[in-house]
């Protein structure tokens, strides 16, 4: 059954890709068609009537008549949706509410209907088509051919809770997986039930266990590269226990699993002594178990690209060698905005029939109701804030993402997420972004031949202008032999990537300070996020913050000042 499903999926994928490519040659026609249909469907909702959607005939009229809103404007409406009030934002029943991670602020609620989900699935299907084509093309000339097949995911699929009206809510991935459970059951290397385990360590272990039982597992997927690395760390940490459980068909005694879930999973287990012996030989010869060694036919890693991903990708070759990375889609809880078209590529094609998009150029970022540009008006190399209109019931919604245009596919822009609006660090006026510091840390890891587990740039207390504090945690087995030179090069590189920083450093901002944190420090930061209610599949470490308390209580092993 699974092979039949995968065959059908592979047969449909090229059609979805071809259809999507055809649309990229006429982006505004597709955008106008999408908007016209959306306005017709949504016009009878309370907000649709308030905006007078039924009277809108053109894109320009839509832009003039409907204001740009932030989430604060939509929140009174989403709260009523959560209470079960119908026809507020959506004419269709709300089947789920996506919650944003809340990493950079209050969690937002985004209503999900079947119609909204279907509109996003078109982008997902196109992404699969591009993946199918990339697998075939990149297989040429390789000693080991690539192939689509079973995927390992350790994401939780547990609903976070229910609203007073009984509507499930939680992370976007949970809702997406649950609404497409039958597909997941055929594609994933682990049972769907394994992803329902509440305890994070136990869930990772059990998902790894089932995937390791299948030597033909072809890929690993997670929301963010940091989570891919965490899967690798679990595999290393529990290698002996995993091999033992594969041999015996049992579960390790320390696992915390709900009895009902355990009973279901136990029925799916059987001893596999030959597979265990194969993995044990790898473990003995290599001294550890890595994904590339555990699954010799591993063909792809699926995870987000753009933003600070390159910082984490620096450590991927140690675990995956040259296994290609595919970005899938660029999306958030608020929607799916762009489709990845090749391996190891950041630029994604604007998803023309999953939303209607407008872009705010940088010279309009401070305006209350800024002038916007349409997709065909964008320029390569420029940064824009993106507005989205979709079947979520949000119109001209400022999602808070800043994207860079890196090219065009046909007539349609290729965009890359760079940072969140407001995600800036300034001692005076320099406006350093996460993207700036991620580029710096990527260069420093290469230059000093070290690995960093993670990092965060903060500002010093009790001085103005404040100095930059470079907080780093070295990866296991790595040492920094020249901390003074490392800090000096941080100063140089940041000036290269963010010219205003170089300007203010020359006569205003004091020299930066390096703080080397104890091992496990960013694990504590992530644990704090979990305690605040963030799902472990949405965990993201802030790489810049003006919150002086963000790293409070962590052990600092060494402090290095830059002498000038």
Coordinates of C-alpha atoms in Angstrom, one line a residue:
X1 CA 0.0 0.0 0.0
X2 CA 2.8 2.4 0.9
X3 CA 4.7 1.7 -2.3
X4 CA 1.5 2.2 -4.4
X5 CA 0.9 5.5 -2.6
X6 CA 4.5 6.7 -3.1
X7 CA 4.2 5.7 -6.8
X8 CA 1.0 7.7 -7.1
X9 CA 2.6 10.7 -5.4
X10 CA 5.6 10.6 -7.7
X11 CA 3.3 10.4 -10.7
X12 CA 1.3 13.4 -9.5
X13 CA 4.3 15.5 -8.5
X14 CA 5.5 16.4 -12.1
X15 CA 2.0 17.5 -13.0
X16 CA 1.8 19.8 -10.0
X17 CA 5.3 21.2 -10.8
X18 CA 4.4 21.8 -14.4
X19 CA 1.2 23.5 -13.6
X20 CA 2.9 25.8 -11.0
X21 CA 5.7 26.7 -13.5
X22 CA 3.1 27.7 -16.1
X23 CA 1.6 30.2 -13.6
X24 CA 5.0 31.8 -12.9
X25 CA 4.9 33.2 -16.5
X26 CA 1.8 35.3 -15.7
X27 CA 1.9 36.1 -12.0
X28 CA -0.5 39.1 -11.9
X29 CA -3.2 37.2 -13.8
X30 CA -2.9 34.4 -11.3
X31 CA -2.9 36.9 -8.4
X32 CA -5.9 38.8 -9.7
X33 CA -7.8 35.5 -10.2
X34 CA -6.9 34.4 -6.7
X35 CA -8.0 37.7 -5.1
X36 CA -11.2 37.9 -7.1
X37 CA -12.3 34.4 -6.0
X38 CA -11.3 35.0 -2.4
X39 CA -13.3 38.3 -2.2
X40 CA -16.4 36.5 -3.5
X41 CA -16.1 33.7 -1.0
X42 CA -15.3 36.0 2.0
X43 CA -17.6 38.9 1.3
X44 CA -20.4 37.8 3.6
X45 CA -18.3 37.4 6.7
X46 CA -18.5 40.1 9.4
X47 CA -15.1 41.5 8.5
X48 CA -15.8 41.1 4.8
X49 CA -18.9 43.2 5.1
X50 CA -17.1 45.8 7.2
X51 CA -14.5 46.2 4.5
X52 CA -17.1 46.2 1.7
X53 CA -15.5 43.3 -0.1
X54 CA -18.5 42.7 -2.4
X55 CA -18.0 46.1 -4.0
X56 CA -14.3 45.6 -4.9
X57 CA -13.6 45.0 -8.6
X58 CA -9.9 45.6 -9.0
X59 CA -6.6 45.1 -7.2
X60 CA -6.2 48.9 -7.0
X61 CA -9.6 49.3 -5.4
X62 CA -8.8 46.5 -2.9
X63 CA -5.5 48.4 -1.9
X64 CA -7.4 51.7 -1.5
X65 CA -10.4 50.3 0.4
X66 CA -8.9 47.7 2.8
X67 CA -6.4 49.0 5.4
X68 CA -3.1 47.3 6.3
X69 CA -3.6 45.6 9.6
X70 CA -1.3 44.1 12.2
X71 CA -2.2 41.1 14.4
X72 CA -3.3 43.5 17.1
X73 CA -6.1 44.7 14.8
X74 CA -7.2 41.1 14.1
X75 CA -6.9 39.8 17.7
X76 CA -10.5 40.9 18.8
X77 CA -11.8 38.9 15.9
X78 CA -9.7 35.8 16.4
X79 CA -10.7 35.7 20.1
X80 CA -14.3 35.6 19.0
X81 CA -13.5 32.8 16.5
X82 CA -11.9 30.9 19.3
X83 CA -15.1 31.2 21.3
X84 CA -17.0 29.5 18.5
X85 CA -18.7 32.5 16.9
X86 CA -19.3 31.7 13.2
X87 CA -18.9 33.8 10.1
X88 CA -16.6 36.4 11.9
X89 CA -13.5 35.9 9.6
X90 CA -14.4 32.8 7.7
X91 CA -17.6 31.5 6.0
X92 CA -16.5 27.9 6.6
X93 CA -16.2 26.0 9.9
X94 CA -12.9 26.6 11.7
X95 CA -11.3 23.1 12.2
X96 CA -8.1 24.2 13.9
X97 CA -6.3 27.3 15.2
X98 CA -2.6 27.7 14.4
X99 CA -0.5 29.2 17.1
X100 CA 2.7 31.1 16.3
X101 CA 5.7 30.1 18.3
X102 CA 5.7 33.3 20.5
X103 CA 9.5 33.4 20.4
X104 CA 9.6 37.1 19.5
X105 CA 6.3 38.1 21.2
X106 CA 2.8 37.1 22.2
X107 CA 1.5 34.0 20.5
X108 CA -1.0 34.7 17.6
X109 CA -4.0 32.7 16.7
X110 CA -4.7 32.0 13.0
X111 CA -8.0 30.3 12.1
X112 CA -7.7 27.2 9.8
X113 CA -10.6 26.0 7.6
X114 CA -10.5 23.2 5.0
X115 CA -10.6 25.8 2.3
X116 CA -7.6 27.5 3.7
X117 CA -5.8 24.2 4.1
X118 CA -6.5 23.3 0.4
X119 CA -5.2 26.6 -0.8
X120 CA -1.9 25.9 1.0
X121 CA -1.7 22.3 -0.3
X122 CA -1.3 23.6 -3.9
X123 CA 2.1 25.0 -2.8
X124 CA 3.0 21.8 -1.0
X125 CA 2.2 19.7 -4.1
X126 CA 4.3 22.0 -6.3
X127 CA 7.2 21.7 -3.8
X128 CA 7.0 17.9 -4.0
X129 CA 7.1 18.2 -7.8
X130 CA 10.3 20.3 -7.6
X131 CA 11.8 17.8 -5.1
X132 CA 11.0 14.9 -7.4
X133 CA 12.7 16.6 -10.3
X134 CA 15.7 17.6 -8.2
X135 CA 16.1 14.0 -6.9
X136 CA 16.3 12.7 -10.5
X137 CA 18.6 15.4 -11.7
X138 CA 21.1 15.3 -8.8
X139 CA 21.3 11.5 -9.0
X140 CA 23.2 11.8 -12.3
X141 CA 26.9 11.3 -11.7
X142 CA 26.5 10.2 -8.1
X143 CA 27.8 6.8 -6.9
X144 CA 24.7 6.5 -4.8
X145 CA 21.5 7.5 -6.5
X146 CA 18.9 9.6 -4.7
X147 CA 15.4 8.5 -4.3
X148 CA 12.2 9.6 -2.6
X149 CA 11.0 7.3 0.1
X150 CA 10.2 7.1 3.8
X151 CA 11.0 10.1 6.0
X152 CA 11.9 10.4 9.6
X153 CA 10.2 13.2 11.6
X154 CA 10.3 13.6 15.3
X155 CA 7.7 16.4 15.4
X156 CA 4.9 16.2 18.0
X157 CA 1.4 15.8 16.7
X158 CA -0.2 16.4 20.1
X159 CA -2.9 19.1 20.2
X160 CA -1.8 21.8 22.6
X161 CA -5.4 22.4 23.8
X162 CA -8.9 23.3 22.9
X163 CA -10.7 26.6 23.0
X164 CA -13.9 27.0 25.0
X165 CA -15.8 26.1 21.8
X166 CA -13.9 22.9 21.5
X167 CA -11.7 23.9 18.6
X168 CA -8.2 22.3 18.7
X169 CA -5.3 24.6 18.7
X170 CA -1.5 24.3 18.6
X171 CA 1.5 24.7 16.3
X172 CA 0.9 24.8 12.6
X173 CA 2.8 21.5 11.9
X174 CA 0.5 19.7 14.4
X175 CA -2.6 20.9 12.6
X176 CA -1.2 20.2 9.2
X177 CA -0.1 16.7 10.1
X178 CA -3.3 15.8 11.8
X179 CA -5.4 17.1 8.9
X180 CA -3.4 14.9 6.5
X181 CA -2.9 11.9 8.8
X182 CA -3.5 9.3 6.1
X183 CA -0.7 10.8 4.0
X184 CA 1.7 11.0 7.0
X185 CA 1.1 7.3 7.8
X186 CA 2.2 6.3 4.3
X187 CA 5.2 8.7 4.0
X188 CA 6.8 8.7 7.5
X189 CA 9.3 6.0 8.6
X190 CA 7.8 6.0 12.1
X191 CA 4.1 5.3 13.1
X192 CA 1.9 8.4 13.5
X193 CA 1.2 7.2 17.1
X194 CA 4.9 7.5 18.0
X195 CA 4.6 11.2 17.2
X196 CA 1.8 11.5 19.9
X197 CA 4.2 10.7 22.7
X198 CA 4.2 13.7 25.1
X199 CA 7.7 13.5 26.5
X200 CA 10.1 15.0 24.0
X201 CA 13.1 12.7 24.7
X202 CA 10.9 9.6 24.5
X203 CA 9.3 10.8 21.3
X204 CA 12.6 11.4 19.6
X205 CA 13.9 8.0 20.8
X206 CA 10.9 6.0 19.6
X207 CA 10.7 7.8 16.2
X208 CA 14.4 7.1 15.7
X209 CA 14.0 3.5 16.8
X210 CA 11.3 2.8 14.1
X211 CA 13.2 4.7 11.4
X212 CA 16.5 2.8 12.3
X213 CA 14.6 -0.5 11.9
X214 CA 14.1 0.4 8.2
X215 CA 17.5 0.7 6.5
X216 CA 15.7 2.2 3.4
X217 CA 14.7 5.4 5.2
X218 CA 15.4 8.1 2.6
X219 CA 15.1 11.4 4.4
X220 CA 14.9 13.4 7.6
X221 CA 12.6 16.4 8.0
X222 CA 12.1 19.0 10.7
X223 CA 10.9 22.6 10.9
X224 CA 14.3 24.2 11.5
X225 CA 18.0 23.1 11.1
X226 CA 18.5 23.4 14.8
X227 CA 16.0 20.6 15.3
X228 CA 17.7 18.4 12.7
X229 CA 20.9 18.7 14.7
X230 CA 19.0 17.8 17.9
X231 CA 17.9 14.6 16.2
X232 CA 21.5 13.8 15.4
X233 CA 22.4 14.5 19.0
X234 CA 19.7 12.1 20.3
X235 CA 21.0 9.4 17.8
X236 CA 24.5 9.8 19.2
X237 CA 23.5 9.9 22.8
X238 CA 21.2 6.9 22.8
X239 CA 22.9 4.8 20.1
X240 CA 23.7 1.8 22.4
X241 CA 20.1 1.7 23.8
X242 CA 18.6 2.0 20.3
X243 CA 20.7 -0.9 18.9
X244 CA 19.8 -3.0 21.9
X245 CA 16.1 -2.3 21.4
X246 CA 16.3 -3.1 17.7
X247 CA 17.9 -6.5 18.5
X248 CA 15.3 -7.4 21.2
X249 CA 12.1 -5.8 19.9
X250 CA 11.6 -4.0 23.2
X251 CA 11.5 -0.4 24.5
X252 CA 14.1 1.0 26.8
X253 CA 12.9 1.0 30.4
X254 CA 13.6 4.7 30.9
X255 CA 11.1 5.9 28.3
X256 CA 8.1 7.8 29.4
X257 CA 5.2 6.7 27.3
X258 CA 1.4 6.8 27.9
X259 CA 0.4 3.1 28.5
X260 CA -2.2 3.2 25.7
X261 CA 0.3 4.5 23.2
X262 CA 3.0 2.0 24.4
X263 CA 0.6 -0.9 23.9
X264 CA -0.2 0.3 20.3
X265 CA 3.5 0.7 19.5
X266 CA 4.5 -2.7 21.1
X267 CA 2.3 -4.5 18.7
X268 CA 4.3 -3.0 15.8
X269 CA 7.7 -4.1 17.2
X270 CA 9.6 -7.3 16.3
X271 CA 13.2 -8.3 17.0
X272 CA 15.6 -7.4 14.1
X273 CA 19.0 -8.9 15.2
X274 CA 20.6 -8.6 11.8
X275 CA 19.8 -4.9 11.5
X276 CA 21.0 -4.4 15.1
X277 CA 24.3 -6.2 14.2
X278 CA 24.8 -4.0 11.2
X279 CA 24.3 -0.8 13.3
X280 CA 26.5 -2.2 16.1
X281 CA 29.4 -2.7 13.6
X282 CA 29.1 0.9 12.5
X283 CA 29.0 2.1 16.1
X284 CA 32.1 0.1 17.0
X285 CA 34.1 1.1 13.9
X286 CA 33.1 4.8 13.9
X287 CA 32.7 5.4 17.6
X288 CA 29.3 6.9 17.1
X289 CA 26.2 6.6 15.0
X290 CA 25.3 9.3 12.5
X291 CA 22.4 9.5 10.1
X292 CA 24.6 9.1 7.0
X293 CA 26.1 5.9 8.4
X294 CA 22.8 4.5 9.8
X295 CA 21.0 5.0 6.5
X296 CA 23.4 4.5 3.6
X297 CA 20.7 5.4 1.1
X298 CA 19.8 8.7 2.8
X299 CA 18.8 11.1 0.0
X300 CA 17.7 14.4 1.5
X301 CA 17.3 16.6 4.5
X302 CA 14.1 18.7 4.5
X303 CA 14.2 21.9 6.6
X304 CA 13.8 25.6 6.5
X305 CA 16.3 27.7 4.6
X306 CA 17.0 31.4 4.9
X307 CA 17.2 33.5 8.1
X308 CA 19.9 32.0 10.4
X309 CA 19.8 28.5 8.8
X310 CA 23.3 28.8 7.3
X311 CA 24.8 29.1 10.8
X312 CA 23.5 25.6 11.6
X313 CA 24.2 24.2 8.2
X314 CA 27.9 24.6 8.9
X315 CA 27.6 21.6 11.2
X316 CA 25.6 19.4 8.8
X317 CA 28.5 17.8 6.9
X318 CA 29.7 16.2 10.2
X319 CA 26.5 14.2 10.3
X320 CA 25.3 14.1 6.7
X321 CA 28.4 14.5 4.5
X322 CA 27.1 15.8 1.1
X323 CA 23.4 14.8 1.6
X324 CA 21.4 17.6 -0.2
X325 CA 19.1 19.9 1.7
X326 CA 15.7 20.9 0.4
X327 CA 13.8 23.9 1.8
X328 CA 10.3 22.6 1.0
X329 CA 8.1 25.7 1.4
X330 CA 8.6 29.0 3.1
X331 CA 5.7 29.5 5.4
X332 CA 4.5 30.3 8.9
X333 CA 1.4 29.8 11.0
X334 CA -0.2 32.5 8.9
X335 CA 0.3 30.7 5.5
X336 CA 2.6 29.3 2.9
X337 CA 4.3 32.0 0.9
X338 CA 6.9 30.4 -1.4
X339 CA 8.0 27.1 -2.9
X340 CA 11.6 25.8 -3.0
X341 CA 12.6 24.7 -6.5
X342 CA 16.0 22.9 -6.0
X343 CA 18.4 21.4 -3.5
X344 CA 20.8 23.6 -1.5
X345 CA 19.0 26.8 -2.7
X346 CA 17.6 29.5 -0.5
X347 CA 15.5 31.4 -3.0
X348 CA 11.8 30.2 -3.2
X349 CA 9.2 31.0 -5.8
X350 CA 6.3 33.1 -4.6
X351 CA 3.2 30.8 -4.1
X352 CA 0.9 32.7 -6.4
X353 CA -2.3 30.7 -5.8
X354 CA -1.9 30.3 -2.0
X355 CA -2.3 34.0 -1.1
X356 CA -2.4 37.5 -2.5
X357 CA 0.8 39.4 -1.8
X358 CA 2.0 42.9 -1.5
X359 CA 5.4 44.2 -0.5
X360 CA 6.4 47.3 1.5
X361 CA 9.7 48.8 0.3
X362 CA 12.2 50.0 2.9
X363 CA 11.5 53.7 2.4
X364 CA 7.9 53.1 3.5
X365 CA 8.5 51.0 6.6
X366 CA 7.8 53.8 9.0
X367 CA 4.5 54.9 7.3
X368 CA 1.2 54.1 9.0
X369 CA -0.4 53.1 5.7
X370 CA 2.5 52.6 3.4
X371 CA 2.5 52.4 -0.4
X372 CA 2.9 48.8 -1.5
X373 CA 4.4 47.1 -4.5
X374 CA 3.0 44.1 -6.4
X375 CA 5.2 41.0 -7.2
X376 CA 6.2 42.1 -10.7
X377 CA 7.4 45.5 -9.3
X378 CA 10.0 44.1 -7.0
X379 CA 13.8 44.5 -7.6
X380 CA 16.5 42.0 -7.1
X381 CA 18.7 42.7 -4.0
X382 CA 16.0 44.8 -2.3
X383 CA 14.4 44.0 1.1
X384 CA 10.7 44.2 1.6
X385 CA 8.1 43.6 4.3
X386 CA 5.4 41.2 3.1
X387 CA 1.6 41.6 3.3
X388 CA -0.6 38.6 2.9
X389 CA -4.3 38.2 2.0
X390 CA -5.5 34.6 2.4
X391 CA -8.4 32.3 3.3
X392 CA -7.4 32.6 6.9
X393 CA -9.7 35.6 6.9
X394 CA -6.8 38.1 7.2
X395 CA -6.4 40.9 4.5
X396 CA -3.3 42.9 3.8
X397 CA -1.9 41.4 6.9
X398 CA 1.6 42.5 7.9
X399 CA 3.1 39.1 9.0
X400 CA 6.2 40.8 10.3
X401 CA 8.7 39.0 7.9
X402 CA 11.4 40.8 6.0
X403 CA 12.3 39.1 2.7
X404 CA 15.0 39.7 0.1
X405 CA 14.4 39.3 -3.6
X406 CA 17.2 37.2 -5.0
X407 CA 16.0 36.7 -8.6
X408 CA 13.0 35.7 -10.7
X409 CA 11.6 32.4 -11.8
X410 CA 9.8 33.1 -15.0
X411 CA 8.2 36.5 -14.2
X412 CA 7.7 35.6 -10.5
X413 CA 10.0 36.7 -7.7
X414 CA 12.3 34.4 -5.8
X415 CA 12.3 35.4 -2.2
X416 CA 14.3 34.5 0.9
X417 CA 13.3 35.1 4.5
X418 CA 15.9 37.3 6.2
X419 CA 14.6 38.4 9.6
X420 CA 11.5 39.5 11.6
X421 CA 10.3 43.0 11.6
X422 CA 11.5 44.6 14.8
X423 CA 14.1 41.9 15.2
X424 CA 16.9 44.6 15.4
X425 CA 19.7 45.3 17.8
X426 CA 20.9 48.9 18.1
X427 CA 23.4 50.4 20.5
X428 CA 22.7 53.7 18.8
X429 CA 21.3 53.7 15.2
X430 CA 23.0 50.8 13.4
X431 CA 20.0 48.3 13.3
X432 CA 21.8 45.0 13.3
X433 CA 19.6 42.1 12.2
X434 CA 19.7 38.3 12.9
X435 CA 20.8 37.8 9.3
X436 CA 23.8 40.1 9.8
X437 CA 25.1 38.2 12.8
X438 CA 24.3 34.8 11.4
X439 CA 26.5 35.7 8.4
X440 CA 29.3 36.8 10.8
X441 CA 29.1 33.6 12.8
X442 CA 29.2 31.5 9.7
X443 CA 32.4 33.2 8.6
X444 CA 34.0 32.9 12.1
X445 CA 33.3 29.2 12.3
X446 CA 35.0 28.7 9.0
X447 CA 37.9 31.1 9.8
X448 CA 38.7 29.6 13.2
X449 CA 37.7 26.0 12.3
X450 CA 35.4 25.7 15.3
X451 CA 31.8 24.6 15.8
X452 CA 29.4 26.6 17.9
X453 CA 26.4 25.0 19.5
X454 CA 24.6 28.4 19.4
X455 CA 25.1 32.1 20.1
X456 CA 23.2 35.2 21.0
X457 CA 24.3 38.9 20.8
X458 CA 23.1 41.1 23.5
X459 CA 23.9 44.6 24.8
X460 CA 25.8 45.5 28.0
X461 CA 24.0 47.0 31.0
X462 CA 24.5 50.4 32.6
X463 CA 26.4 52.1 29.8
X464 CA 25.4 54.2 26.9
X465 CA 26.1 53.7 24.2
X466 CA 26.1 50.0 25.1
X467 CA 28.7 47.6 23.9
X468 CA 27.8 44.4 22.0
X469 CA 28.1 41.2 24.1
X470 CA 28.9 38.2 22.0
X471 CA 27.6 35.1 23.9
X472 CA 28.7 31.8 22.5
X473 CA 28.5 28.1 23.5
X474 CA 31.2 26.0 21.8
X475 CA 30.1 22.7 20.3
X476 CA 31.2 19.5 22.1
X477 CA 34.9 18.8 21.5
X478 CA 35.7 22.3 20.3
X479 CA 38.0 24.9 22.0
X480 CA 38.6 28.5 21.0
X481 CA 42.4 29.0 21.0
X482 CA 42.5 32.7 20.1
X483 CA 39.5 34.4 21.8
X484 CA 40.9 37.9 21.4
X485 CA 41.4 37.5 17.7
X486 CA 38.0 35.8 17.3
X487 CA 36.4 38.9 19.0
X488 CA 38.4 41.3 16.8
X489 CA 37.3 39.4 13.7
X490 CA 33.6 39.5 14.9
X491 CA 34.0 43.3 15.0
X492 CA 35.5 43.4 11.5
X493 CA 33.0 41.1 9.9
X494 CA 29.9 42.8 11.4
X495 CA 31.2 46.1 10.0
X496 CA 31.4 44.3 6.6
X497 CA 27.9 42.9 6.7
X498 CA 26.3 45.9 8.4
X499 CA 28.0 49.1 7.3
X500 CA 26.2 51.4 9.9
X501 CA 27.7 49.2 12.6
X502 CA 31.2 50.1 11.3
X503 CA 30.2 53.8 11.3
X504 CA 29.0 53.9 14.9
X505 CA 31.9 51.7 16.1
X506 CA 34.4 54.2 14.8
X507 CA 33.4 57.0 17.2
X508 CA 30.4 56.0 19.4
X509 CA 29.9 52.4 20.4
X510 CA 32.5 50.8 22.7
X511 CA 34.4 47.7 21.6
X512 CA 32.5 44.4 21.9
X513 CA 32.9 41.8 24.6
X514 CA 33.1 38.0 24.2
X515 CA 31.4 35.7 26.8
X516 CA 32.0 32.0 26.5
X517 CA 29.1 30.1 28.1
X518 CA 29.2 26.8 29.8
X519 CA 28.1 23.6 27.9
X520 CA 24.4 23.2 27.9
X521 CA 23.6 26.9 28.3
X522 CA 21.4 27.2 25.2
X523 CA 19.7 24.0 26.2
X524 CA 18.6 25.9 29.3
X525 CA 17.4 28.7 27.1
X526 CA 15.4 26.3 25.0
X527 CA 14.0 24.7 28.2
X528 CA 12.8 28.1 29.4
X529 CA 10.9 28.5 26.1
X530 CA 9.2 25.1 26.6
X531 CA 8.1 26.2 30.1
X532 CA 6.6 29.3 28.6
X533 CA 4.4 27.1 26.4
X534 CA 6.4 27.0 23.1
X535 CA 6.1 23.7 21.3
X536 CA 9.4 21.9 20.9
X537 CA 8.9 21.7 17.2
X538 CA 8.8 25.6 17.1
X539 CA 11.9 26.2 19.3
X540 CA 14.1 29.0 18.0
X541 CA 17.0 30.6 19.9
X542 CA 17.0 34.4 19.5
X543 CA 20.4 35.4 18.0
X544 CA 20.0 39.1 18.8
X545 CA 18.0 40.6 21.6
X546 CA 17.8 43.8 23.5
X547 CA 16.3 41.9 26.4
X548 CA 19.2 42.1 29.0
X549 CA 17.6 39.3 31.0
X550 CA 17.4 36.8 28.2
X551 CA 20.6 35.0 29.3
X552 CA 20.3 35.6 33.0
X553 CA 21.5 32.8 35.3
X554 CA 23.7 31.1 32.7
X555 CA 27.2 30.1 33.7
X556 CA 29.9 32.3 32.0
X557 CA 33.2 30.4 31.7
X558 CA 35.3 33.3 30.4
X559 CA 34.9 37.0 29.5
X560 CA 37.2 38.5 26.9
X561 CA 37.3 42.3 26.2
X562 CA 38.6 43.7 23.0
X563 CA 41.6 45.9 23.7
X564 CA 42.0 48.9 21.4

